[in-house]
Amino acid sequence: MIAFADQGLRTVRDAAFAEDTGPSRLIRGLTVDAEQQHAGLRLPEGSWWEWDVVSWDRARLTLAADHDLTYHHGLELVFDDPVLVSCPSGFYDPAFRSPSPEELLRVTRQLGAEPPVLVAFEADAGGHELVSCLVAAERVRIVHEMVLRYWREDTAPGQRFAPWVRPPGR
């Protein structure tokens, strides 16, 4: 299942999945509201304790999560056209929140304009204190599906492989 925000909409208010949606919602998608300030991201139900960066290039940043990332992950936050990323490559138990007015002002000044999406969270990066993280992007999508981190021949429908997984010998 993929949740996404249209390019013309400004902010993410709620990432909970909904069966029936109104005019400001996308089916099984992010709730977006152009009149509300940037707000915290709410994830679908699940054990999203361990996180890492699956891929990052100029066009896309993909963060993956699950209770244990050894063999698979079941959730991805895909940021299209990221313009500012401040987070460790691996972290635990993030608490998503609304960006503070100071963070929004600082990012707006750094970028020259308010970003369409600004996601803020605190996470455990293994140090003595939590790390404050920010990601500004054009869009964010939530992908909720099984992504295998190892090769196997008998994948079930709805499963796919992480970008680095290849069949043996290739």
PDB file of C-alpha atoms in Angstrom:
ATOM      1  CA  MET A   1       0.000   0.000   0.000  1.00  0.00           C
ATOM      2  CA  ILE A   2       1.376   3.409  -0.870  1.00  0.00           C
ATOM      3  CA  ALA A   3       0.324   6.699   0.670  1.00  0.00           C
ATOM      4  CA  PHE A   4       1.316   9.968  -0.895  1.00  0.00           C
ATOM      5  CA  ALA A   5       0.616  13.682  -0.948  1.00  0.00           C
ATOM      6  CA  ASP A   6      -0.112  15.498  -4.198  1.00  0.00           C
ATOM      7  CA  GLN A   7       2.473  18.062  -5.242  1.00  0.00           C
ATOM      8  CA  GLY A   8       0.098  21.025  -4.947  1.00  0.00           C
ATOM      9  CA  LEU A   9      -0.805  20.341  -1.321  1.00  0.00           C
ATOM     10  CA  ARG A  10       1.305  21.914   1.375  1.00  0.00           C
ATOM     11  CA  THR A  11       1.452  19.888   4.558  1.00  0.00           C
ATOM     12  CA  VAL A  12       1.163  16.455   6.044  1.00  0.00           C
ATOM     13  CA  ARG A  13      -1.301  16.292   8.936  1.00  0.00           C
ATOM     14  CA  ASP A  14      -1.961  12.618   9.450  1.00  0.00           C
ATOM     15  CA  ALA A  15      -0.516   9.473   7.890  1.00  0.00           C
ATOM     16  CA  ALA A  16      -3.053   7.069   9.329  1.00  0.00           C
ATOM     17  CA  PHE A  17      -4.735   4.808   6.806  1.00  0.00           C
ATOM     18  CA  ALA A  18      -8.430   5.378   6.160  1.00  0.00           C
ATOM     19  CA  GLU A  19     -10.914   3.227   4.261  1.00  0.00           C
ATOM     20  CA  ASP A  20     -13.236   6.084   3.302  1.00  0.00           C
ATOM     21  CA  THR A  21     -11.835   9.491   2.603  1.00  0.00           C
ATOM     22  CA  GLY A  22     -13.198  12.972   2.255  1.00  0.00           C
ATOM     23  CA  PRO A  23     -12.087  15.653  -0.196  1.00  0.00           C
ATOM     24  CA  SER A  24      -8.894  16.441   1.737  1.00  0.00           C
ATOM     25  CA  ARG A  25      -7.842  12.781   1.981  1.00  0.00           C
ATOM     26  CA  LEU A  26      -6.421  10.263  -0.440  1.00  0.00           C
ATOM     27  CA  ILE A  27      -7.653   6.685  -0.191  1.00  0.00           C
ATOM     28  CA  ARG A  28      -5.327   4.746   2.103  1.00  0.00           C
ATOM     29  CA  GLY A  29      -3.110   7.793   2.062  1.00  0.00           C
ATOM     30  CA  LEU A  30      -1.680  10.718   3.901  1.00  0.00           C
ATOM     31  CA  THR A  31      -4.120  13.281   5.127  1.00  0.00           C
ATOM     32  CA  VAL A  32      -3.033  16.608   3.755  1.00  0.00           C
ATOM     33  CA  ASP A  33      -4.393  20.031   4.482  1.00  0.00           C
ATOM     34  CA  ALA A  34      -3.157  23.145   2.701  1.00  0.00           C
ATOM     35  CA  GLU A  35      -4.401  25.432   5.470  1.00  0.00           C
ATOM     36  CA  GLN A  36      -2.671  23.727   8.399  1.00  0.00           C
ATOM     37  CA  GLN A  37       0.946  24.323   9.430  1.00  0.00           C
ATOM     38  CA  HIS A  38       3.427  21.462   9.090  1.00  0.00           C
ATOM     39  CA  ALA A  39       2.387  18.826  11.578  1.00  0.00           C
ATOM     40  CA  GLY A  40       3.657  15.540  12.965  1.00  0.00           C
ATOM     41  CA  LEU A  41       3.616  12.361  10.922  1.00  0.00           C
ATOM     42  CA  ARG A  42       1.546   9.440  12.224  1.00  0.00           C
ATOM     43  CA  LEU A  43       2.538   6.002  10.976  1.00  0.00           C
ATOM     44  CA  PRO A  44       0.337   2.963  10.342  1.00  0.00           C
ATOM     45  CA  GLU A  45       0.083   0.415  13.158  1.00  0.00           C
ATOM     46  CA  GLY A  46       3.179  -1.728  13.537  1.00  0.00           C
ATOM     47  CA  SER A  47       6.410  -2.206  15.393  1.00  0.00           C
ATOM     48  CA  TRP A  48       8.592   0.449  13.739  1.00  0.00           C
ATOM     49  CA  TRP A  49      11.461   0.443  16.228  1.00  0.00           C
ATOM     50  CA  GLU A  50      14.607   0.086  14.089  1.00  0.00           C
ATOM     51  CA  TRP A  51      15.223   2.497  11.185  1.00  0.00           C
ATOM     52  CA  ASP A  52      17.885   3.017   8.535  1.00  0.00           C
ATOM     53  CA  VAL A  53      18.536   4.828   5.273  1.00  0.00           C
ATOM     54  CA  VAL A  54      17.823   2.376   2.438  1.00  0.00           C
ATOM     55  CA  SER A  55      18.766   4.758  -0.352  1.00  0.00           C
ATOM     56  CA  TRP A  56      19.510   8.408  -0.868  1.00  0.00           C
ATOM     57  CA  ASP A  57      20.205  10.301  -4.037  1.00  0.00           C
ATOM     58  CA  ARG A  58      19.306  13.706  -5.409  1.00  0.00           C
ATOM     59  CA  ALA A  59      15.747  12.657  -6.275  1.00  0.00           C
ATOM     60  CA  ARG A  60      14.779  10.499  -3.293  1.00  0.00           C
ATOM     61  CA  LEU A  61      15.525   9.619   0.327  1.00  0.00           C
ATOM     62  CA  THR A  62      14.095   6.327   1.563  1.00  0.00           C
ATOM     63  CA  LEU A  63      13.984   5.508   5.272  1.00  0.00           C
ATOM     64  CA  ALA A  64      13.044   1.934   6.225  1.00  0.00           C
ATOM     65  CA  ALA A  65      11.636   0.582   9.478  1.00  0.00           C
ATOM     66  CA  ASP A  66      10.610  -2.594  11.247  1.00  0.00           C
ATOM     67  CA  HIS A  67      11.052  -4.215  14.646  1.00  0.00           C
ATOM     68  CA  ASP A  68      14.344  -5.745  13.380  1.00  0.00           C
ATOM     69  CA  LEU A  69      15.992  -4.875  10.070  1.00  0.00           C
ATOM     70  CA  THR A  70      18.134  -8.008   9.793  1.00  0.00           C
ATOM     71  CA  TYR A  71      16.001  -9.849   7.207  1.00  0.00           C
ATOM     72  CA  HIS A  72      13.291  -7.442   6.036  1.00  0.00           C
ATOM     73  CA  HIS A  73      11.479  -4.176   6.577  1.00  0.00           C
ATOM     74  CA  GLY A  74       7.766  -3.469   6.372  1.00  0.00           C
ATOM     75  CA  LEU A  75       7.607   0.329   6.220  1.00  0.00           C
ATOM     76  CA  GLU A  76       9.269   2.989   4.112  1.00  0.00           C
ATOM     77  CA  LEU A  77       9.096   6.754   4.244  1.00  0.00           C
ATOM     78  CA  VAL A  78       9.972   7.916   0.746  1.00  0.00           C
ATOM     79  CA  PHE A  79      10.848  11.597   0.475  1.00  0.00           C
ATOM     80  CA  ASP A  80      10.743  12.841  -3.119  1.00  0.00           C
ATOM     81  CA  ASP A  81      13.111  15.684  -4.008  1.00  0.00           C
ATOM     82  CA  PRO A  82      14.666  16.074  -0.542  1.00  0.00           C
ATOM     83  CA  VAL A  83      16.209  19.508  -0.089  1.00  0.00           C
ATOM     84  CA  LEU A  84      17.391  19.213   3.522  1.00  0.00           C
ATOM     85  CA  VAL A  85      18.169  16.068   5.491  1.00  0.00           C
ATOM     86  CA  SER A  86      19.407  16.048   9.059  1.00  0.00           C
ATOM     87  CA  CYS A  87      19.273  12.563  10.546  1.00  0.00           C
ATOM     88  CA  PRO A  88      21.669   9.697  11.267  1.00  0.00           C
ATOM     89  CA  SER A  89      21.940   6.780   8.830  1.00  0.00           C
ATOM     90  CA  GLY A  90      20.531   4.432  11.460  1.00  0.00           C
ATOM     91  CA  PHE A  91      18.367   5.161  14.496  1.00  0.00           C
ATOM     92  CA  TYR A  92      15.781   3.707  16.860  1.00  0.00           C
ATOM     93  CA  ASP A  93      12.298   4.475  18.117  1.00  0.00           C
ATOM     94  CA  PRO A  94      11.635   7.867  16.484  1.00  0.00           C
ATOM     95  CA  ALA A  95       8.939  10.135  17.932  1.00  0.00           C
ATOM     96  CA  PHE A  96       7.455  12.152  15.073  1.00  0.00           C
ATOM     97  CA  ARG A  97       6.298  15.626  16.020  1.00  0.00           C
ATOM     98  CA  SER A  98       5.363  18.972  14.524  1.00  0.00           C
ATOM     99  CA  PRO A  99       8.394  21.085  13.671  1.00  0.00           C
ATOM    100  CA  SER A 100       8.843  23.956  16.086  1.00  0.00           C
ATOM    101  CA  PRO A 101       8.242  27.495  14.780  1.00  0.00           C
ATOM    102  CA  GLU A 102      11.994  28.074  15.138  1.00  0.00           C
ATOM    103  CA  GLU A 103      12.824  24.992  13.050  1.00  0.00           C
ATOM    104  CA  LEU A 104      10.346  25.991  10.353  1.00  0.00           C
ATOM    105  CA  LEU A 105      11.758  29.540  10.281  1.00  0.00           C
ATOM    106  CA  ARG A 106      15.374  28.282  10.173  1.00  0.00           C
ATOM    107  CA  VAL A 107      14.651  25.839   7.331  1.00  0.00           C
ATOM    108  CA  THR A 108      12.669  28.469   5.420  1.00  0.00           C
ATOM    109  CA  ARG A 109      15.600  30.889   5.712  1.00  0.00           C
ATOM    110  CA  GLN A 110      18.114  28.222   4.675  1.00  0.00           C
ATOM    111  CA  LEU A 111      16.086  27.191   1.640  1.00  0.00           C
ATOM    112  CA  GLY A 112      14.711  30.607   0.682  1.00  0.00           C
ATOM    113  CA  ALA A 113      11.103  29.355   0.856  1.00  0.00           C
ATOM    114  CA  GLU A 114       8.914  27.218   3.080  1.00  0.00           C
ATOM    115  CA  PRO A 115       9.289  23.564   2.062  1.00  0.00           C
ATOM    116  CA  PRO A 116       6.128  21.725   0.963  1.00  0.00           C
ATOM    117  CA  VAL A 117       6.915  18.930   3.466  1.00  0.00           C
ATOM    118  CA  LEU A 118       8.892  19.270   6.692  1.00  0.00           C
ATOM    119  CA  VAL A 119       9.046  16.176   8.902  1.00  0.00           C
ATOM    120  CA  ALA A 120      10.533  16.441  12.403  1.00  0.00           C
ATOM    121  CA  PHE A 121      11.333  13.709  14.895  1.00  0.00           C
ATOM    122  CA  GLU A 122      13.477  12.780  17.879  1.00  0.00           C
ATOM    123  CA  ALA A 123      15.339   9.459  17.748  1.00  0.00           C
ATOM    124  CA  ASP A 124      17.828   7.316  19.596  1.00  0.00           C
ATOM    125  CA  ALA A 125      21.042   7.161  17.557  1.00  0.00           C
ATOM    126  CA  GLY A 126      22.963   5.233  20.202  1.00  0.00           C
ATOM    127  CA  GLY A 127      24.354   8.214  22.094  1.00  0.00           C
ATOM    128  CA  HIS A 128      23.545   9.610  25.516  1.00  0.00           C
ATOM    129  CA  GLU A 129      20.820  11.954  24.200  1.00  0.00           C
ATOM    130  CA  LEU A 130      18.095  11.793  21.578  1.00  0.00           C
ATOM    131  CA  VAL A 131      18.881  13.353  18.200  1.00  0.00           C
ATOM    132  CA  SER A 132      16.556  15.997  16.709  1.00  0.00           C
ATOM    133  CA  CYS A 133      15.988  15.227  13.037  1.00  0.00           C
ATOM    134  CA  LEU A 134      14.477  17.191  10.145  1.00  0.00           C
ATOM    135  CA  VAL A 135      13.702  16.242   6.562  1.00  0.00           C
ATOM    136  CA  ALA A 136      12.404  18.820   4.074  1.00  0.00           C
ATOM    137  CA  ALA A 137      11.160  17.579   0.712  1.00  0.00           C
ATOM    138  CA  GLU A 138       8.697  18.152  -2.078  1.00  0.00           C
ATOM    139  CA  ARG A 139       6.582  15.111  -1.113  1.00  0.00           C
ATOM    140  CA  VAL A 140       6.550  12.179   1.295  1.00  0.00           C
ATOM    141  CA  ARG A 141       5.002   8.778   0.681  1.00  0.00           C
ATOM    142  CA  ILE A 142       4.433   5.947   3.121  1.00  0.00           C
ATOM    143  CA  VAL A 143       4.995   2.502   1.622  1.00  0.00           C
ATOM    144  CA  HIS A 144       3.684  -0.334   3.809  1.00  0.00           C
ATOM    145  CA  GLU A 145       4.794  -3.666   2.351  1.00  0.00           C
ATOM    146  CA  MET A 146       7.304  -6.445   2.991  1.00  0.00           C
ATOM    147  CA  VAL A 147      10.754  -5.714   1.561  1.00  0.00           C
ATOM    148  CA  LEU A 148      13.193  -8.611   1.828  1.00  0.00           C
ATOM    149  CA  ARG A 149      16.846  -7.860   2.578  1.00  0.00           C
ATOM    150  CA  TYR A 150      18.098 -11.262   1.365  1.00  0.00           C
ATOM    151  CA  TRP A 151      17.606 -13.367  -1.766  1.00  0.00           C
ATOM    152  CA  ARG A 152      15.026 -16.136  -1.938  1.00  0.00           C
ATOM    153  CA  GLU A 153      13.348 -17.818  -4.889  1.00  0.00           C
ATOM    154  CA  ASP A 154       9.851 -18.169  -3.454  1.00  0.00           C
ATOM    155  CA  THR A 155       8.688 -14.620  -2.768  1.00  0.00           C
ATOM    156  CA  ALA A 156       5.044 -14.185  -1.917  1.00  0.00           C
ATOM    157  CA  PRO A 157       2.761 -11.701  -3.687  1.00  0.00           C
ATOM    158  CA  GLY A 158       3.239  -8.213  -2.245  1.00  0.00           C
ATOM    159  CA  GLN A 159       6.896  -8.832  -1.383  1.00  0.00           C
ATOM    160  CA  ARG A 160       9.843  -7.214  -3.094  1.00  0.00           C
ATOM    161  CA  PHE A 161      13.586  -7.037  -2.605  1.00  0.00           C
ATOM    162  CA  ALA A 162      15.670  -4.212  -1.169  1.00  0.00           C
ATOM    163  CA  PRO A 163      17.708  -2.392  -3.859  1.00  0.00           C
ATOM    164  CA  TRP A 164      20.965  -4.206  -3.027  1.00  0.00           C
ATOM    165  CA  VAL A 165      19.561  -7.779  -3.090  1.00  0.00           C
ATOM    166  CA  ARG A 166      20.556  -9.837  -6.152  1.00  0.00           C
ATOM    167  CA  PRO A 167      20.238 -13.519  -7.043  1.00  0.00           C
ATOM    168  CA  PRO A 168      23.331 -15.602  -6.272  1.00  0.00           C
ATOM    169  CA  GLY A 169      26.011 -15.307  -8.950  1.00  0.00           C
ATOM    170  CA  ARG A 170      24.903 -11.877 -10.224  1.00  0.00           C
TER     171      ARG A 170
END
